Amino acid sequence: METTSTFPPFVITAEIDAEADKRIAQYPDDKKRSAVLPLLHIIQHQFGFINKEATEWIAGKLGLEPMQVFEVVSFYPGFRESAPGKYHFRICRTLSCAMAGSAELMERICELTGIDRSNSDSHHNPVAVSPCGQWSVEYAECLASCGTGPVCLVNDDFHEAVAPEKAEALLNQYKG
């Protein structure tokens, strides 16, 4: 089933271009390729993921081949190649959160939102999106709150001690 992205279409605004130029200027001319990570972060923050157009734009800014940018995108699991939902859940799955029920929390959120994780994996396609495009989930490696698990991020909001039975209340905070 096709999902609908809640992020803006890929259009490089003057502000984004200026921010990219500012980041590139922090590197010597012969090392400007080192700005690839900051530019990827700018794009992912603005558009939610990094698509082929973004890869080509960054490559053009840095004088690289698009494949060189794509290699970086595909290497780091923190970069997404597909759009997440409007509300993106990152659920910690390290040992303490796993023992506190993070797998059950993931299962409950997927059940409540209609997310099918069967086509997602842990590295190249970690994000699973609901059919409506509003919700997405992925596992995260250690969100640094081992004593209050299971923990998760919803976009940039941090939530502690989110037992599976609290999943519906958590979702209700973001509906609308």
Short mmCIF file of C-alpha atoms in Angstrom, two decimals:
data_model
loop_
_atom_site.label_atom_id
_atom_site.label_comp_id
_atom_site.label_asym_id
_atom_site.label_seq_id
_atom_site.Cartn_x
_atom_site.Cartn_y
_atom_site.Cartn_z
CA MET A 1 0.00 0.00 0.00
CA GLU A 2 1.34 3.41 -0.93
CA THR A 3 1.76 5.93 1.87
CA THR A 4 1.46 9.67 1.81
CA SER A 5 4.44 11.70 3.01
CA THR A 6 3.72 14.49 5.45
CA PHE A 7 7.02 16.21 4.67
CA PRO A 8 7.37 19.04 2.14
CA PRO A 9 8.35 18.19 -1.44
CA PHE A 10 12.05 18.37 -2.23
CA VAL A 11 12.62 22.01 -3.07
CA ILE A 12 15.87 23.68 -2.11
CA THR A 13 15.00 27.09 -0.78
CA ALA A 14 17.37 30.03 -0.60
CA GLU A 15 17.61 29.45 3.16
CA ILE A 16 18.62 25.81 2.77
CA ASP A 17 21.15 26.71 0.09
CA ALA A 18 22.61 29.46 2.28
CA GLU A 19 22.85 27.11 5.27
CA ALA A 20 24.62 24.54 3.09
CA ASP A 21 27.08 27.16 1.84
CA LYS A 22 27.72 28.23 5.44
CA ARG A 23 28.54 24.63 6.44
CA ILE A 24 30.74 24.08 3.38
CA ALA A 25 32.67 27.28 4.17
CA GLN A 26 33.77 25.73 7.48
CA TYR A 27 36.07 23.39 5.55
CA PRO A 28 39.19 24.23 3.49
CA ASP A 29 38.55 24.20 -0.26
CA ASP A 30 40.45 20.95 -0.72
CA LYS A 31 38.46 19.30 2.10
CA LYS A 32 34.96 20.56 1.34
CA ARG A 33 33.80 17.01 0.68
CA SER A 34 33.91 16.66 4.47
CA ALA A 35 30.73 18.73 4.56
CA VAL A 36 28.74 15.79 3.24
CA LEU A 37 27.53 14.76 6.71
CA PRO A 38 26.37 18.25 7.74
CA LEU A 39 24.55 18.64 4.42
CA LEU A 40 22.87 15.26 4.82
CA HIS A 41 21.69 16.30 8.27
CA ILE A 42 20.27 19.56 6.87
CA ILE A 43 18.37 17.67 4.19
CA GLN A 44 17.03 14.98 6.50
CA HIS A 45 15.95 17.55 9.07
CA GLN A 46 14.10 19.57 6.42
CA PHE A 47 12.57 16.78 4.32
CA GLY A 48 12.56 13.80 6.68
CA PHE A 49 14.69 11.62 4.45
CA ILE A 50 17.33 11.74 1.73
CA ASN A 51 16.14 10.95 -1.77
CA LYS A 52 17.96 10.71 -5.10
CA GLU A 53 17.43 14.41 -5.86
CA ALA A 54 18.98 15.36 -2.52
CA THR A 55 21.93 13.07 -3.13
CA GLU A 56 22.50 14.69 -6.53
CA TRP A 57 22.14 18.20 -5.10
CA ILE A 58 24.68 17.54 -2.35
CA ALA A 59 27.05 15.93 -4.84
CA GLY A 60 26.79 19.03 -7.03
CA LYS A 61 27.49 21.35 -4.09
CA LEU A 62 30.58 19.39 -3.09
CA GLY A 63 31.94 18.43 -6.50
CA LEU A 64 31.33 14.72 -5.87
CA GLU A 65 29.63 11.97 -7.81
CA PRO A 66 26.13 11.19 -6.50
CA MET A 67 27.30 7.65 -5.71
CA GLN A 68 29.86 9.05 -3.27
CA VAL A 69 27.06 10.78 -1.35
CA PHE A 70 24.81 7.73 -1.54
CA GLU A 71 27.60 5.61 -0.04
CA VAL A 72 27.50 7.80 3.05
CA VAL A 73 23.70 7.70 3.22
CA SER A 74 23.62 3.94 2.96
CA PHE A 75 26.45 3.44 5.46
CA TYR A 76 24.94 5.31 8.40
CA PRO A 77 21.68 3.86 9.74
CA GLY A 78 20.71 7.30 11.06
CA PHE A 79 20.00 8.49 7.54
CA ARG A 80 16.67 7.48 6.05
CA GLU A 81 16.18 6.76 2.37
CA SER A 82 12.40 6.84 2.63
CA ALA A 83 9.99 9.24 4.24
CA PRO A 84 8.95 8.65 7.84
CA GLY A 85 5.49 9.46 9.11
CA LYS A 86 4.49 12.81 10.54
CA TYR A 87 5.08 11.29 13.99
CA HIS A 88 8.17 9.13 13.99
CA PHE A 89 8.73 6.73 16.90
CA ARG A 90 12.26 5.61 17.69
CA ILE A 91 12.03 2.85 20.27
CA CYS A 92 15.16 1.87 22.19
CA ARG A 93 16.00 -1.80 21.96
CA THR A 94 19.16 -2.09 23.99
CA LEU A 95 19.23 -4.68 26.77
CA SER A 96 17.64 -2.72 29.58
CA CYS A 97 14.80 -1.43 27.39
CA ALA A 98 14.34 -4.87 25.85
CA MET A 99 14.02 -6.37 29.32
CA ALA A 100 11.51 -3.65 30.23
CA GLY A 101 9.29 -4.39 27.22
CA SER A 102 10.47 -2.40 24.20
CA ALA A 103 9.58 -5.21 21.77
CA GLU A 104 6.07 -5.33 23.20
CA LEU A 105 5.86 -1.54 22.96
CA MET A 106 6.88 -1.70 19.29
CA GLU A 107 4.31 -4.43 18.66
CA ARG A 108 1.53 -2.45 20.37
CA ILE A 109 2.31 0.79 18.49
CA CYS A 110 2.32 -1.10 15.19
CA GLU A 111 -0.97 -2.75 16.10
CA LEU A 112 -2.61 0.58 17.01
CA THR A 113 -1.36 2.41 13.91
CA GLY A 114 -1.67 -0.36 11.34
CA ILE A 115 2.06 -0.42 10.67
CA ASP A 116 3.38 -3.56 8.98
CA ARG A 117 7.06 -4.02 9.76
CA SER A 118 7.48 -7.06 7.54
CA ASN A 119 9.21 -5.00 4.83
CA SER A 120 11.56 -3.14 7.15
CA ASP A 121 14.90 -4.35 8.41
CA SER A 122 17.39 -3.09 10.92
CA HIS A 123 19.80 -1.21 8.65
CA HIS A 124 18.92 -0.37 5.05
CA ASN A 125 15.20 0.04 5.51
CA PRO A 126 14.59 0.49 9.23
CA VAL A 127 11.52 2.71 9.00
CA ALA A 128 8.04 1.27 8.71
CA VAL A 129 5.21 3.71 7.95
CA SER A 130 1.49 3.41 8.60
CA PRO A 131 -0.82 3.29 5.56
CA CYS A 132 -2.07 6.82 6.35
CA GLY A 133 1.51 8.19 6.46
CA GLN A 134 0.97 9.77 9.88
CA TRP A 135 2.96 7.24 11.92
CA SER A 136 6.29 5.50 11.52
CA VAL A 137 8.49 3.38 13.73
CA GLU A 138 12.03 2.15 13.92
CA TYR A 139 14.26 0.72 16.59
CA ALA A 140 17.03 2.88 18.04
CA GLU A 141 20.23 1.78 19.67
CA CYS A 142 20.41 3.18 23.20
CA LEU A 143 18.56 6.40 23.90
CA ALA A 144 20.64 6.73 27.10
CA SER A 145 18.02 6.24 29.77
CA CYS A 146 18.59 2.65 30.84
CA GLY A 147 16.97 3.10 34.25
CA THR A 148 13.63 4.27 32.88
CA GLY A 149 12.91 1.84 30.07
CA PRO A 150 11.31 1.26 27.81
CA VAL A 151 12.02 4.65 26.33
CA CYS A 152 11.25 6.17 22.97
CA LEU A 153 11.48 9.37 20.99
CA VAL A 154 8.46 10.71 19.15
CA ASN A 155 10.05 13.12 16.71
CA ASP A 156 12.20 15.09 19.19
CA ASP A 157 10.10 14.38 22.32
CA PHE A 158 11.62 11.93 24.79
CA HIS A 159 9.31 9.55 26.70
CA GLU A 160 10.37 7.30 29.56
CA ALA A 161 8.77 4.22 31.12
CA VAL A 162 6.39 3.71 28.22
CA ALA A 163 4.88 0.36 29.03
CA PRO A 164 2.97 -1.24 26.13
CA GLU A 165 -0.33 -0.51 27.88
CA LYS A 166 0.56 3.21 27.73
CA ALA A 167 1.03 3.16 23.96
CA GLU A 168 -2.52 4.25 23.14
CA ALA A 169 -2.31 7.24 25.51
CA LEU A 170 1.02 8.19 23.95
CA LEU A 171 -0.47 8.05 20.45
CA ASN A 172 -3.39 10.18 21.58
CA GLN A 173 -0.95 12.94 22.53
CA TYR A 174 0.01 13.27 18.88
CA LYS A 175 -3.26 12.77 17.06
CA GLY A 176 -4.63 15.68 15.18
#
